Short mmCIF file of C-alpha atoms and ligand atoms in Angstrom, two decimals:
data_model
loop_
_atom_site.label_atom_id
_atom_site.label_comp_id
_atom_site.label_asym_id
_atom_site.label_seq_id
_atom_site.Cartn_x
_atom_site.Cartn_y
_atom_site.Cartn_z
CA MET A 543 -12.19 -29.14 1.60
CA ARG A 544 -12.37 -25.65 0.09
CA ARG A 545 -15.82 -24.50 -0.96
CA LYS A 546 -15.82 -23.12 -4.45
CA LEU A 547 -16.58 -19.51 -5.25
CA ALA A 548 -18.21 -17.94 -8.30
CA ALA A 549 -17.76 -14.18 -8.00
CA GLY A 550 -19.19 -11.73 -10.51
CA ASN A 551 -17.74 -8.26 -11.01
CA TRP A 552 -20.22 -5.94 -12.69
CA LYS A 553 -17.62 -3.14 -12.93
CA MET A 554 -19.19 0.21 -13.94
CA ASN A 555 -22.26 -1.51 -15.33
CA GLY A 556 -25.74 -1.70 -13.90
CA LEU A 557 -28.75 0.43 -13.24
CA ALA A 558 -31.73 -0.44 -11.07
CA ALA A 559 -33.18 -2.61 -13.83
CA SER A 560 -30.09 -4.83 -13.69
CA LEU A 561 -31.16 -6.10 -10.28
CA ALA A 562 -33.61 -8.36 -12.14
CA GLU A 563 -30.57 -10.44 -13.22
CA LEU A 564 -29.53 -10.82 -9.60
CA GLU A 565 -33.07 -11.74 -8.59
CA THR A 566 -33.09 -14.46 -11.25
CA LEU A 567 -29.81 -15.85 -9.93
CA ALA A 568 -31.11 -15.73 -6.36
CA GLN A 569 -34.16 -17.76 -7.31
CA ALA A 570 -32.10 -20.65 -8.73
CA PRO A 571 -31.55 -23.67 -6.48
CA ALA A 572 -28.54 -23.22 -4.20
CA PRO A 573 -25.43 -25.03 -5.50
CA HIS A 574 -24.05 -27.84 -3.36
CA GLN A 575 -20.41 -26.85 -3.01
CA THR A 576 -20.23 -23.37 -4.50
CA ASP A 577 -20.60 -19.96 -2.88
CA ARG A 578 -21.91 -17.17 -5.09
CA MET A 579 -21.02 -13.50 -4.97
CA ILE A 580 -21.96 -10.47 -7.04
CA CYS A 581 -20.03 -7.21 -6.84
CA PRO A 582 -22.32 -4.52 -8.24
CA PRO A 583 -21.44 -0.85 -8.54
CA ALA A 584 -21.59 0.96 -5.19
CA THR A 585 -24.80 2.73 -6.20
CA LEU A 586 -26.67 -0.60 -6.33
CA LEU A 587 -25.04 -2.31 -3.41
CA ALA A 588 -27.67 -1.80 -0.72
CA ARG A 589 -30.52 -2.59 -3.11
CA ALA A 590 -28.65 -5.67 -4.33
CA VAL A 591 -28.43 -6.97 -0.78
CA ASN A 592 -32.22 -6.82 -0.55
CA VAL A 593 -32.77 -9.13 -3.52
CA ALA A 594 -29.68 -11.36 -3.30
CA GLY A 595 -31.02 -14.09 -1.05
CA GLU A 596 -28.12 -16.47 -0.33
CA ILE A 597 -25.85 -14.74 -2.84
CA THR A 598 -23.33 -12.58 -1.04
CA ILE A 599 -22.68 -9.02 -2.16
CA GLY A 600 -19.24 -7.46 -2.46
CA GLY A 601 -17.79 -4.06 -3.25
CA GLN A 602 -15.41 -3.47 -6.16
CA ASP A 603 -12.90 -1.35 -4.27
CA CYS A 604 -12.48 0.43 -0.96
CA HIS A 605 -10.43 3.30 0.39
CA PRO A 606 -7.81 2.31 2.96
CA GLN A 607 -9.15 4.82 5.50
CA PRO A 608 -12.43 4.19 7.35
CA SER A 609 -13.68 7.75 6.80
CA GLY A 610 -12.43 11.24 6.00
CA ALA A 611 -11.93 13.88 3.34
CA HIS A 612 -11.71 11.64 0.26
CA THR A 613 -14.34 12.87 -2.17
CA GLY A 614 -15.89 10.15 -4.26
CA ASP A 615 -14.31 7.26 -2.38
CA VAL A 616 -16.07 4.51 -0.46
CA SER A 617 -14.66 2.96 2.70
CA ALA A 618 -14.77 -0.69 3.68
CA ALA A 619 -16.88 0.26 6.69
CA MET A 620 -19.41 1.87 4.35
CA LEU A 621 -19.55 -1.26 2.22
CA ALA A 622 -20.10 -3.40 5.30
CA ASP A 623 -22.74 -0.97 6.53
CA ALA A 624 -24.57 -1.35 3.20
CA GLY A 625 -24.58 -5.13 3.59
CA ALA A 626 -21.46 -6.24 1.72
CA THR A 627 -19.42 -9.11 3.09
CA ALA A 628 -16.43 -8.83 0.75
CA VAL A 629 -14.58 -6.38 -1.44
CA ILE A 630 -12.37 -6.74 -4.51
CA VAL A 631 -9.02 -4.97 -4.10
CA GLY A 632 -6.27 -4.56 -6.66
CA HIS A 633 -8.25 -5.26 -9.79
CA SER A 634 -5.99 -4.54 -12.76
CA GLU A 635 -8.36 -1.80 -13.90
CA ARG A 636 -7.85 -0.06 -10.54
CA ARG A 637 -4.10 -0.66 -10.71
CA ALA A 638 -4.01 0.89 -14.21
CA ASP A 639 -6.65 3.63 -14.00
CA HIS A 640 -5.80 4.80 -10.47
CA HIS A 641 -2.12 3.90 -10.34
CA GLU A 642 -2.66 1.63 -7.34
CA THR A 643 0.46 -0.05 -6.04
CA ASP A 644 0.86 -3.34 -4.19
CA ALA A 645 1.28 -1.31 -0.99
CA ASP A 646 -2.02 0.47 -1.65
CA ILE A 647 -3.73 -2.85 -2.19
CA ARG A 648 -2.27 -4.32 0.96
CA ALA A 649 -3.61 -1.33 2.90
CA LYS A 650 -7.02 -1.75 1.31
CA ALA A 651 -7.06 -5.44 2.22
CA GLU A 652 -6.24 -4.54 5.82
CA ALA A 653 -9.05 -1.96 5.78
CA ALA A 654 -11.40 -4.62 4.45
CA TRP A 655 -10.51 -6.96 7.31
CA ALA A 656 -10.92 -4.17 9.86
CA ALA A 657 -14.47 -3.70 8.59
CA GLY A 658 -15.16 -7.43 8.74
CA LEU A 659 -15.01 -7.95 4.97
CA THR A 660 -13.24 -10.67 3.03
CA ALA A 661 -10.62 -9.17 0.71
CA VAL A 662 -10.56 -10.54 -2.84
CA ILE A 663 -7.01 -9.61 -3.83
CA CYS A 664 -6.37 -9.51 -7.59
CA LEU A 665 -3.04 -10.23 -9.30
CA GLY A 666 -2.09 -10.47 -12.93
CA GLU A 667 0.67 -10.09 -15.46
CA SER A 668 0.62 -7.97 -18.61
CA LEU A 669 1.02 -9.49 -22.05
CA ALA A 670 4.56 -8.10 -22.27
CA GLN A 671 5.44 -9.78 -18.97
CA ARG A 672 3.89 -13.05 -20.14
CA GLU A 673 5.85 -12.93 -23.39
CA ALA A 674 9.06 -12.13 -21.51
CA GLU A 675 8.44 -15.26 -19.37
CA GLU A 676 8.19 -13.12 -16.25
CA THR A 677 4.74 -14.33 -15.22
CA LEU A 678 5.74 -16.43 -12.23
CA SER A 679 8.08 -13.81 -10.79
CA VAL A 680 5.55 -11.00 -11.36
CA ILE A 681 2.75 -12.93 -9.69
CA ALA A 682 4.97 -14.00 -6.79
CA ALA A 683 5.99 -10.40 -6.17
CA GLN A 684 2.42 -9.11 -6.36
CA LEU A 685 1.16 -11.88 -4.09
CA GLU A 686 3.86 -11.18 -1.52
CA ALA A 687 3.44 -7.41 -1.50
CA SER A 688 -0.35 -7.15 -1.89
CA THR A 689 -1.30 -9.71 0.75
CA PRO A 690 -1.04 -8.52 4.36
CA ASP A 691 0.31 -10.60 7.20
CA GLY A 692 -2.54 -12.41 8.89
CA ALA A 693 -4.27 -13.62 5.74
CA THR A 694 -6.50 -16.66 6.34
CA GLY A 695 -8.85 -18.82 4.39
CA THR A 696 -11.73 -16.80 5.81
CA ASN A 697 -10.55 -13.24 5.35
CA THR A 698 -8.79 -13.58 1.99
CA VAL A 699 -9.47 -14.84 -1.53
CA ILE A 700 -6.81 -14.52 -4.23
CA ALA A 701 -7.81 -13.94 -7.86
CA TYR A 702 -5.29 -14.58 -10.64
CA GLU A 703 -6.36 -12.44 -13.58
CA PRO A 704 -3.91 -12.10 -16.49
CA ILE A 705 -4.44 -8.53 -17.69
CA TRP A 706 -4.36 -9.61 -21.30
CA ALA A 707 -7.20 -12.07 -20.71
CA ILE A 708 -9.64 -9.61 -19.14
CA GLY A 709 -12.47 -8.75 -21.49
CA THR A 710 -10.51 -9.91 -24.53
CA GLY A 711 -11.75 -13.44 -25.12
CA LEU A 712 -8.16 -14.63 -24.76
CA VAL A 713 -7.52 -17.27 -22.10
CA PRO A 714 -4.24 -18.83 -20.96
CA SER A 715 -3.80 -22.52 -21.62
CA LEU A 716 -4.91 -24.82 -18.83
CA ASP A 717 -1.24 -25.65 -18.20
CA GLN A 718 -0.44 -21.97 -17.83
CA ILE A 719 -3.30 -21.48 -15.35
CA ALA A 720 -2.23 -24.54 -13.38
CA GLU A 721 1.39 -23.38 -13.29
CA VAL A 722 0.42 -20.04 -11.74
CA HIS A 723 -2.17 -21.44 -9.35
CA ASP A 724 0.16 -24.18 -8.11
CA ALA A 725 2.89 -21.60 -7.54
CA MET A 726 0.51 -19.31 -5.65
CA ARG A 727 -0.63 -22.21 -3.46
CA ALA A 728 2.96 -23.14 -2.61
CA GLN A 729 3.81 -19.54 -1.79
CA LEU A 730 0.76 -19.13 0.47
CA VAL A 731 1.52 -22.38 2.31
CA ALA A 732 5.15 -21.32 2.79
CA ARG A 733 4.15 -17.92 4.16
CA PHE A 734 0.94 -18.59 6.09
CA GLY A 735 1.34 -22.26 6.99
CA ALA A 736 -0.38 -25.34 5.64
CA THR A 737 -3.74 -24.80 7.32
CA GLU A 738 -4.44 -21.26 6.16
CA GLY A 739 -2.37 -21.50 2.98
CA LYS A 740 -4.45 -24.44 1.82
CA ALA A 741 -7.72 -22.87 3.00
CA MET A 742 -7.43 -19.72 0.89
CA ARG A 743 -9.47 -19.90 -2.28
CA LEU A 744 -7.71 -19.20 -5.57
CA LEU A 745 -9.92 -17.84 -8.34
CA TYR A 746 -9.06 -17.61 -12.01
CA GLY A 747 -10.38 -14.55 -13.87
CA GLY A 748 -10.17 -13.46 -17.49
CA SER A 749 -12.75 -14.25 -20.18
CA VAL A 750 -14.42 -17.06 -18.26
CA LYS A 751 -17.52 -18.02 -20.22
CA PRO A 752 -20.08 -20.82 -20.04
CA ASP A 753 -18.23 -22.76 -22.77
CA ASN A 754 -14.75 -22.71 -21.21
CA ALA A 755 -15.72 -22.82 -17.53
CA ALA A 756 -15.73 -26.59 -17.04
CA ASP A 757 -12.18 -27.03 -18.33
CA ILE A 758 -10.85 -24.13 -16.27
CA PHE A 759 -12.56 -25.41 -13.12
CA ALA A 760 -11.01 -28.86 -13.57
CA THR A 761 -7.57 -27.25 -13.42
CA SER A 762 -5.22 -27.71 -10.47
CA ASN A 763 -5.79 -25.30 -7.57
CA VAL A 764 -8.59 -23.41 -9.30
CA ASP A 765 -11.30 -22.96 -6.67
CA GLY A 766 -13.57 -20.75 -8.70
CA ALA A 767 -13.72 -17.72 -10.89
CA LEU A 768 -13.88 -13.96 -10.87
CA VAL A 769 -16.11 -13.17 -13.82
CA GLY A 770 -16.64 -9.81 -15.50
CA GLY A 771 -18.70 -9.67 -18.67
CA ALA A 772 -20.37 -13.06 -18.27
CA SER A 773 -21.69 -12.11 -14.82
CA LEU A 774 -23.96 -9.42 -16.21
CA LYS A 775 -26.53 -11.86 -17.57
CA ALA A 776 -28.09 -14.32 -15.17
CA ALA A 777 -28.19 -17.14 -17.73
CA ASP A 778 -24.46 -16.89 -18.47
CA PHE A 779 -23.41 -16.59 -14.83
CA GLN A 780 -25.74 -19.42 -13.81
CA ALA A 781 -24.11 -21.67 -16.44
CA ILE A 782 -20.72 -20.84 -14.95
CA ILE A 783 -22.00 -21.54 -11.43
CA ASP A 784 -23.39 -24.88 -12.60
CA ALA A 785 -20.07 -25.81 -14.26
CA LEU A 786 -18.17 -24.93 -11.12
CA ASP A 787 -20.52 -26.86 -8.87
CA ALA A 788 -20.17 -29.91 -11.09
CA ALA A 789 -16.38 -29.76 -11.32
C1 PEP B 1633 -12.61 -9.10 -14.54
O1 PEP B 1633 -12.66 -7.94 -14.88
O2 PEP B 1633 -12.38 -9.39 -13.36
C2 PEP B 1633 -12.82 -10.11 -15.56
C3 PEP B 1633 -12.38 -11.31 -15.33
O3 PEP B 1633 -13.47 -9.71 -16.71
P1 PEP B 1633 -13.94 -10.66 -17.92
O4 PEP B 1633 -14.56 -11.89 -17.31
O5 PEP B 1633 -14.94 -9.84 -18.67
O6 PEP B 1633 -12.73 -10.99 -18.70
#
């Protein structure tokens, strides 16, 4: 019932020449049950929209205010104006580098909705929290505090991204992924009701590659992936899309 989602986060990577990768992806046959999204750096966003075809384009972050004296920031309205339909909020790199709190992320998600964007809300535990067996409580607290009231299957996607798995080649076991995703699903159903709680897509992120994608996508309550490094090359991301569409 939920369409799958393969979302690529280019982070602070990509110059104009990188749009050739997106063009290659856009020329591939459309998957049957999988939506595709690329989140390029803000500098490429409008140009990415022009070559993306059926692939949707998202921002990587937004300011909670629609406009104002915030040098260097980009608002959700600006992203929408450039052609984005979604924005990542609360990526662990933003939480770490910019000291973003759950309250900040909740405000950004609300700003995204106000601009008509889907908010891709990221959550994840540190290695120390994982080793202290705090993962479920950490994720539950982040999910509760980062997700605004009014979340629906249309306006919100949740991405579980263990911090220690991002860009490291380390991946939780399939049981560990399932445990977190099942807990997130139960929490969303309890808070938002069965219809919307079951409609929200839950992505796994953290070192998803072509060779581990199929197993991850066969895991309980995994509706897709948020992919960093492997989204930069069309061939790698296409292999992940194909694995997801076949799962
Ligand atoms: C990410 O940064 O969202 C991510 C999942 O990165 P990677 O796939 O490179 O681990």
